[in-house]
PDB file of C-alpha atoms in Angstrom:
ATOM      1  CA  MET A   1      -0.051  -0.229   0.198  1.00 51.00           C
ATOM      2  CA  ARG A   2       3.248   1.708   0.871  1.00 49.00           C
ATOM      3  CA  LYS A   3       4.389   1.522  -2.389  1.00 49.00           C
ATOM      4  CA  SER A   4       1.669   2.611  -4.358  1.00 52.00           C
ATOM      5  CA  LEU A   5       0.709   5.797  -2.527  1.00 45.00           C
ATOM      6  CA  LEU A   6       4.427   6.301  -3.456  1.00 44.00           C
ATOM      7  CA  VAL A   7       4.207   5.845  -6.882  1.00 44.00           C
ATOM      8  CA  TYR A   8       1.094   7.454  -6.940  1.00 50.00           C
ATOM      9  CA  LEU A   9       2.170  10.392  -5.167  1.00 47.00           C
ATOM     10  CA  SER A  10       5.691  10.845  -8.081  1.00 52.00           C
ATOM     11  CA  LEU A  11       3.491  10.787 -10.616  1.00 47.00           C
ATOM     12  CA  LEU A  12       1.148  13.654  -9.404  1.00 48.00           C
ATOM     13  CA  SER A  13       4.309  15.707  -9.306  1.00 48.00           C
ATOM     14  CA  SER A  14       5.373  15.051 -12.534  1.00 47.00           C
ATOM     15  CA  ILE A  15       2.321  16.197 -13.554  1.00 44.00           C
ATOM     16  CA  PHE A  16       1.971  19.530 -12.262  1.00 41.00           C
ATOM     17  CA  TYR A  17       5.520  19.852 -13.311  1.00 38.00           C
ATOM     18  CA  PHE A  18       4.921  19.916 -16.792  1.00 40.00           C
ATOM     19  CA  THR A  19       1.444  21.224 -16.306  1.00 40.00           C
ATOM     20  CA  PHE A  20       2.794  24.261 -14.306  1.00 38.00           C
ATOM     21  CA  PRO A  21       6.887  25.355 -15.499  1.00 41.00           C
ATOM     22  CA  SER A  22       9.099  27.748 -14.009  1.00 40.00           C
ATOM     23  CA  ASN A  23      10.192  30.750 -14.563  1.00 47.00           C
ATOM     24  CA  ALA A  24      12.892  29.970 -15.259  1.00 50.00           C
ATOM     25  CA  ILE A  25      14.439  32.375 -18.121  1.00 65.00           C
ATOM     26  CA  SER A  26      16.248  31.321 -20.709  1.00 61.00           C
ATOM     27  CA  SER A  27      19.667  32.733 -22.261  1.00 70.00           C
ATOM     28  CA  CYS A  28      21.027  32.096 -26.036  1.00 71.00           C
ATOM     29  CA  ASN A  29      20.037  28.734 -27.350  1.00 69.00           C
ATOM     30  CA  GLY A  30      18.123  27.912 -24.151  1.00 74.00           C
ATOM     31  CA  PRO A  31      14.740  25.682 -24.211  1.00 78.00           C
ATOM     32  CA  CYS A  32      11.806  28.116 -24.957  1.00 77.00           C
ATOM     33  CA  GLN A  33       8.130  27.487 -25.362  1.00 78.00           C
ATOM     34  CA  THR A  34       6.980  31.386 -25.917  1.00 79.00           C
ATOM     35  CA  SER A  35       9.310  34.552 -26.602  1.00 70.00           C
ATOM     36  CA  ASP A  36       8.180  35.008 -22.453  1.00 76.00           C
ATOM     37  CA  ASP A  37      10.561  32.318 -21.886  1.00 76.00           C
ATOM     38  CA  CYS A  38      13.724  34.032 -23.114  1.00 75.00           C
ATOM     39  CA  ASP A  39      16.065  36.690 -21.447  1.00 71.00           C
ATOM     40  CA  GLY A  40      16.055  40.132 -23.055  1.00 70.00           C
ATOM     41  CA  GLN A  41      15.679  40.664 -26.463  1.00 64.00           C
ATOM     42  CA  LEU A  42      15.535  37.307 -27.357  1.00 72.00           C
ATOM     43  CA  ILE A  43      12.983  35.586 -28.783  1.00 74.00           C
ATOM     44  CA  CYS A  44      11.681  31.692 -28.894  1.00 75.00           C
ATOM     45  CA  ILE A  45      12.608  30.474 -32.398  1.00 75.00           C
ATOM     46  CA  ASN A  46      11.779  26.976 -32.884  1.00 67.00           C
ATOM     47  CA  GLY A  47      12.298  26.247 -29.689  1.00 74.00           C
ATOM     48  CA  LYS A  48      15.658  27.637 -28.721  1.00 72.00           C
ATOM     49  CA  CYS A  49      15.889  31.329 -27.230  1.00 74.00           C
ATOM     50  CA  ASN A  50      17.988  33.558 -30.323  1.00 71.00           C
ATOM     51  CA  ASP A  51      18.443  36.897 -31.809  1.00 64.00           C
ATOM     52  CA  ASP A  52      15.810  38.747 -33.261  1.00 61.00           C
ATOM     53  CA  PRO A  53      16.172  39.388 -36.159  1.00 55.00           C
ATOM     54  CA  ASN A  54      13.616  42.206 -36.874  1.00 47.00           C
ATOM     55  CA  VAL A  55      15.449  43.934 -33.810  1.00 46.00           C
ATOM     56  CA  GLY A  56      18.915  43.322 -35.158  1.00 46.00           C
ATOM     57  CA  THR A  57      20.205  42.153 -31.797  1.00 46.00           C
ATOM     58  CA  ASN A  58      23.691  40.326 -31.787  1.00 53.00           C
ATOM     59  CA  ILE A  59      23.659  38.875 -28.545  1.00 57.00           C
ATOM     60  CA  CYS A  60      23.914  34.741 -29.676  1.00 61.00           C
ATOM     61  CA  SER A  61      26.268  35.745 -32.425  1.00 48.00           C
ATOM     62  CA  GLY A  62      29.672  37.029 -29.804  1.00 44.00           C
ATOM     63  CA  GLY A  63      28.037  40.217 -29.252  1.00 39.00           C
ATOM     64  CA  SER A  64      27.056  40.802 -25.379  1.00 36.00           C
ATOM     65  CA  SER A  65      24.769  43.323 -26.262  1.00 34.00           C
ATOM     66  CA  PRO A  66      22.207  44.945 -29.238  1.00 34.00           C
ATOM     67  CA  SER A  67      24.357  46.993 -31.599  1.00 36.00           C
ATOM     68  CA  PRO A  68      24.290  50.930 -31.398  1.00 38.00           C
ATOM     69  CA  PRO A  69      22.331  52.703 -34.198  1.00 43.00           C
ATOM     70  CA  GLU A  70      25.058  53.141 -36.942  1.00 49.00           C
ATOM     71  CA  GLY A  71      27.542  55.892 -36.065  1.00 59.00           C
ATOM     72  CA  ASN A  72      25.301  56.017 -33.123  1.00 78.00           C
ATOM     73  CA  CYS A  73      22.945  58.784 -34.701  1.00 90.00           C
ATOM     74  CA  GLN A  74      20.606  59.281 -32.152  1.00 91.00           C
ATOM     75  CA  PRO A  75      17.197  61.422 -32.040  1.00 92.00           C
ATOM     76  CA  SER A  76      16.870  64.691 -31.541  1.00 91.00           C
ATOM     77  CA  GLY A  77      13.900  65.266 -29.967  1.00 90.00           C
ATOM     78  CA  THR A  78      10.254  64.655 -31.381  1.00 90.00           C
ATOM     79  CA  LEU A  79       7.899  66.538 -33.103  1.00 87.00           C
ATOM     80  CA  THR A  80       3.703  65.733 -32.419  1.00 86.00           C
ATOM     81  CA  CYS A  81       1.598  65.865 -35.893  1.00 82.00           C
ATOM     82  CA  GLY A  82      -1.680  65.508 -34.474  1.00 81.00           C
ATOM     83  CA  ASP A  83      -2.063  62.280 -32.182  1.00 83.00           C
ATOM     84  CA  ASN A  84       1.429  61.061 -33.445  1.00 84.00           C
ATOM     85  CA  SER A  85       4.755  62.149 -31.779  1.00 85.00           C
ATOM     86  CA  TYR A  86       7.749  61.488 -34.556  1.00 88.00           C
ATOM     87  CA  PRO A  87      11.536  60.804 -34.094  1.00 91.00           C
ATOM     88  CA  THR A  88      13.602  64.070 -35.456  1.00 92.00           C
ATOM     89  CA  TYR A  89      16.594  64.085 -36.088  1.00 94.00           C
ATOM     90  CA  THR A  90      19.853  66.321 -36.968  1.00 93.00           C
ATOM     91  CA  CYS A  91      22.606  63.679 -37.739  1.00 95.00           C
ATOM     92  CA  SER A  92      21.995  60.743 -39.838  1.00 96.00           C
ATOM     93  CA  PRO A  93      24.595  57.900 -40.722  1.00 95.00           C
ATOM     94  CA  PRO A  94      27.684  57.245 -41.591  1.00 95.00           C
ATOM     95  CA  GLU A  95      28.413  57.749 -44.850  1.00 96.00           C
ATOM     96  CA  SER A  96      31.026  55.551 -47.299  1.00 95.00           C
ATOM     97  CA  SER A  97      31.607  54.181 -50.637  1.00 96.00           C
ATOM     98  CA  SER A  98      27.992  51.940 -50.550  1.00 97.00           C
ATOM     99  CA  THR A  99      25.838  54.006 -48.328  1.00 97.00           C
ATOM    100  CA  ASP A 100      22.527  52.029 -46.784  1.00 97.00           C
ATOM    101  CA  ALA A 101      19.513  53.610 -47.466  1.00 97.00           C
ATOM    102  CA  GLN A 102      15.840  54.090 -47.499  1.00 97.00           C
ATOM    103  CA  LEU A 103      14.721  55.411 -50.714  1.00 97.00           C
ATOM    104  CA  THR A 104      11.128  57.272 -51.187  1.00 95.00           C
ATOM    105  CA  PHE A 105       9.028  58.438 -53.406  1.00 94.00           C
ATOM    106  CA  ASN A 106       8.924  61.793 -53.991  1.00 92.00           C
ATOM    107  CA  ASN A 107       6.832  64.498 -56.679  1.00 92.00           C
ATOM    108  CA  PHE A 108       8.880  67.187 -56.974  1.00 93.00           C
ATOM    109  CA  SER A 109       6.451  69.340 -59.312  1.00 91.00           C
ATOM    110  CA  LYS A 110       3.768  72.026 -58.133  1.00 88.00           C
ATOM    111  CA  GLY A 111       1.472  71.440 -55.948  1.00 79.00           C
ATOM    112  CA  GLY A 112       2.900  67.785 -54.822  1.00 72.00           C
ATOM    113  CA  ASP A 113       3.553  66.216 -52.352  1.00 69.00           C
ATOM    114  CA  GLY A 114       7.583  67.653 -51.948  1.00 60.00           C
ATOM    115  CA  GLY A 115       5.543  70.690 -50.380  1.00 69.00           C
ATOM    116  CA  ASP A 116       7.524  73.978 -51.336  1.00 81.00           C
ATOM    117  CA  ALA A 117      10.222  74.344 -54.194  1.00 90.00           C
ATOM    118  CA  SER A 118      13.297  72.565 -53.915  1.00 93.00           C
ATOM    119  CA  GLU A 119      15.323  74.530 -51.356  1.00 92.00           C
ATOM    120  CA  CYS A 120      18.696  74.218 -53.497  1.00 96.00           C
ATOM    121  CA  ASP A 121      17.349  75.532 -56.777  1.00 95.00           C
ATOM    122  CA  ASN A 122      14.402  76.914 -55.404  1.00 94.00           C
ATOM    123  CA  SER A 123      12.135  75.469 -58.106  1.00 95.00           C
ATOM    124  CA  TYR A 124      10.501  72.879 -58.970  1.00 94.00           C
ATOM    125  CA  HIS A 125      11.017  69.538 -60.996  1.00 96.00           C
ATOM    126  CA  ASP A 126       9.049  67.672 -63.391  1.00 95.00           C
ATOM    127  CA  ASP A 127       8.748  63.865 -62.573  1.00 95.00           C
ATOM    128  CA  THR A 128      10.513  62.757 -65.464  1.00 97.00           C
ATOM    129  CA  GLU A 129      13.888  64.271 -64.149  1.00 98.00           C
ATOM    130  CA  LEU A 130      16.620  62.268 -61.808  1.00 98.00           C
ATOM    131  CA  VAL A 131      16.573  64.338 -58.744  1.00 98.00           C
ATOM    132  CA  VAL A 132      16.355  63.663 -55.394  1.00 97.00           C
ATOM    133  CA  ALA A 133      16.183  64.958 -51.870  1.00 96.00           C
ATOM    134  CA  LEU A 134      18.716  63.787 -48.664  1.00 97.00           C
ATOM    135  CA  SER A 135      17.780  63.312 -44.756  1.00 97.00           C
ATOM    136  CA  THR A 136      18.492  66.311 -42.989  1.00 96.00           C
ATOM    137  CA  GLY A 137      22.694  64.553 -41.844  1.00 96.00           C
ATOM    138  CA  TRP A 138      23.638  63.683 -45.261  1.00 97.00           C
ATOM    139  CA  PHE A 139      22.212  67.207 -47.275  1.00 96.00           C
ATOM    140  CA  ALA A 140      24.637  68.865 -44.699  1.00 94.00           C
ATOM    141  CA  GLY A 141      23.926  72.130 -45.282  1.00 93.00           C
ATOM    142  CA  ARG A 142      22.941  72.476 -48.605  1.00 94.00           C
ATOM    143  CA  SER A 143      26.398  71.039 -49.122  1.00 96.00           C
ATOM    144  CA  LYS A 144      25.080  68.817 -51.006  1.00 97.00           C
ATOM    145  CA  CYS A 145      23.061  70.913 -53.538  1.00 97.00           C
ATOM    146  CA  GLY A 146      24.124  69.911 -57.113  1.00 97.00           C
ATOM    147  CA  SER A 147      26.105  67.121 -56.406  1.00 97.00           C
ATOM    148  CA  MET A 148      25.414  63.622 -58.567  1.00 98.00           C
ATOM    149  CA  ILE A 149      25.236  60.423 -56.247  1.00 98.00           C
ATOM    150  CA  LYS A 150      24.734  57.008 -57.492  1.00 98.00           C
ATOM    151  CA  ILE A 151      21.849  55.424 -56.306  1.00 98.00           C
ATOM    152  CA  SER A 152      22.323  51.532 -56.724  1.00 98.00           C
ATOM    153  CA  GLY A 153      19.037  48.729 -55.878  1.00 97.00           C
ATOM    154  CA  ASN A 154      16.952  46.451 -57.675  1.00 97.00           C
ATOM    155  CA  GLY A 155      20.459  45.391 -59.784  1.00 97.00           C
ATOM    156  CA  ARG A 156      20.105  48.532 -60.764  1.00 98.00           C
ATOM    157  CA  SER A 157      22.375  51.669 -59.983  1.00 98.00           C
ATOM    158  CA  VAL A 158      20.954  55.168 -61.855  1.00 98.00           C
ATOM    159  CA  THR A 159      23.201  58.671 -61.078  1.00 98.00           C
ATOM    160  CA  ALA A 160      20.132  61.569 -59.859  1.00 98.00           C
ATOM    161  CA  LYS A 161      20.889  64.858 -58.596  1.00 98.00           C
ATOM    162  CA  VAL A 162      20.546  66.259 -55.008  1.00 98.00           C
ATOM    163  CA  VAL A 163      18.116  69.462 -54.988  1.00 97.00           C
ATOM    164  CA  ASP A 164      16.453  69.326 -51.665  1.00 95.00           C
ATOM    165  CA  GLU A 165      16.977  68.340 -48.174  1.00 94.00           C
ATOM    166  CA  CYS A 166      14.448  65.958 -47.270  1.00 92.00           C
ATOM    167  CA  ASP A 167      13.805  67.578 -43.531  1.00 91.00           C
ATOM    168  CA  SER A 168      14.506  65.382 -40.610  1.00 92.00           C
ATOM    169  CA  MET A 169      13.850  67.715 -38.220  1.00 91.00           C
ATOM    170  CA  HIS A 170      10.351  69.317 -38.783  1.00 87.00           C
ATOM    171  CA  GLY A 171       7.598  68.271 -41.168  1.00 76.00           C
ATOM    172  CA  CYS A 172       3.315  68.611 -40.776  1.00 78.00           C
ATOM    173  CA  ASP A 173       2.856  72.081 -42.330  1.00 75.00           C
ATOM    174  CA  SER A 174       2.192  73.680 -45.882  1.00 71.00           C
ATOM    175  CA  GLU A 175       6.288  73.846 -46.076  1.00 71.00           C
ATOM    176  CA  HIS A 176       6.477  70.137 -45.961  1.00 67.00           C
ATOM    177  CA  ALA A 177       2.870  69.093 -47.541  1.00 67.00           C
ATOM    178  CA  TYR A 178       1.847  68.207 -44.153  1.00 73.00           C
ATOM    179  CA  GLN A 179       3.694  65.058 -44.112  1.00 78.00           C
ATOM    180  CA  ARG A 180       5.887  63.787 -41.085  1.00 81.00           C
ATOM    181  CA  PRO A 181       9.600  64.126 -40.477  1.00 88.00           C
ATOM    182  CA  CYS A 182      12.026  62.332 -42.627  1.00 90.00           C
ATOM    183  CA  GLU A 183      13.168  59.799 -41.310  1.00 93.00           C
ATOM    184  CA  ASN A 184      17.477  59.701 -41.235  1.00 95.00           C
ATOM    185  CA  ASN A 185      18.588  57.568 -43.610  1.00 96.00           C
ATOM    186  CA  VAL A 186      16.393  58.314 -46.248  1.00 96.00           C
ATOM    187  CA  VAL A 187      16.918  59.538 -50.337  1.00 97.00           C
ATOM    188  CA  ASP A 188      13.718  60.845 -51.290  1.00 96.00           C
ATOM    189  CA  GLY A 189      13.649  60.151 -55.327  1.00 97.00           C
ATOM    190  CA  SER A 190      12.040  61.243 -58.009  1.00 97.00           C
ATOM    191  CA  LYS A 191       9.101  59.301 -60.141  1.00 97.00           C
ATOM    192  CA  ALA A 192      12.530  58.655 -63.018  1.00 98.00           C
ATOM    193  CA  VAL A 193      14.527  57.437 -60.515  1.00 98.00           C
ATOM    194  CA  TRP A 194      12.028  54.879 -59.378  1.00 98.00           C
ATOM    195  CA  GLU A 195      11.867  53.861 -63.029  1.00 98.00           C
ATOM    196  CA  ALA A 196      15.392  53.743 -63.444  1.00 98.00           C
ATOM    197  CA  LEU A 197      15.241  51.693 -61.077  1.00 98.00           C
ATOM    198  CA  GLY A 198      13.040  49.488 -61.651  1.00 98.00           C
ATOM    199  CA  LEU A 199      10.873  49.837 -59.365  1.00 97.00           C
ATOM    200  CA  ASP A 200       7.015  50.575 -58.196  1.00 95.00           C
ATOM    201  CA  THR A 201       6.674  54.169 -56.665  1.00 93.00           C
ATOM    202  CA  ASP A 202       3.361  52.370 -54.822  1.00 93.00           C
ATOM    203  CA  VAL A 203       5.941  49.964 -52.597  1.00 92.00           C
ATOM    204  CA  GLY A 204       6.480  53.026 -51.403  1.00 89.00           C
ATOM    205  CA  VAL A 205       9.659  52.343 -49.747  1.00 94.00           C
ATOM    206  CA  VAL A 206      12.663  50.441 -50.674  1.00 96.00           C
ATOM    207  CA  SER A 207      16.303  49.563 -49.384  1.00 97.00           C
ATOM    208  CA  VAL A 208      18.962  50.883 -51.905  1.00 98.00           C
ATOM    209  CA  THR A 209      22.399  52.103 -51.026  1.00 98.00           C
ATOM    210  CA  TRP A 210      24.179  55.281 -52.183  1.00 98.00           C
ATOM    211  CA  SER A 211      27.465  57.146 -52.928  1.00 98.00           C
ATOM    212  CA  MET A 212      29.288  60.430 -54.276  1.00 97.00           C
ATOM    213  CA  ALA A 213      29.463  59.673 -57.831  1.00 94.00           C
TER     214      ALA A 213
END
């Protein structure tokens, strides 16, 4: 009888163990059922805690903490537009011979979504012109006005002229066509730029690289 009771208690404890798992937090490659089982910014992938590819952490790939933003370009503040708040930047990621950027679409013509006339030449530009605006940090106080840059993406390249700033500090007013501030890593291209790269403007945002031509 005593032996049967011990077996019963042993089985009962096993049931409770599996029904109510401990709150232990797993580190890299530790077992998990959900991301709540993983430490910090790690997520549960195929039953093991690992780096979140959407966040860009490198904790399990050799680093001890998430990588800092490229060039450590941090927001300088926020701008509130109605019910939304957006980060503002005075800087952009460091430039190189192949600088990562987000290509966005801009209509530089009068009445288009670019707002006022282009800052560099105080003019509007047709959709057929190969022109771009750069985020505030890359625009560098008009120092790139009139410069030609090479944009690469979708297996193609195109050269375009810098005619405007994609303002990373201001927005939500008539000057900026009531649009939010630009991110700090934007090449804002005309329709001609998108077409030269074989891209559909309806996509809205595409990852590219750029360099001085």
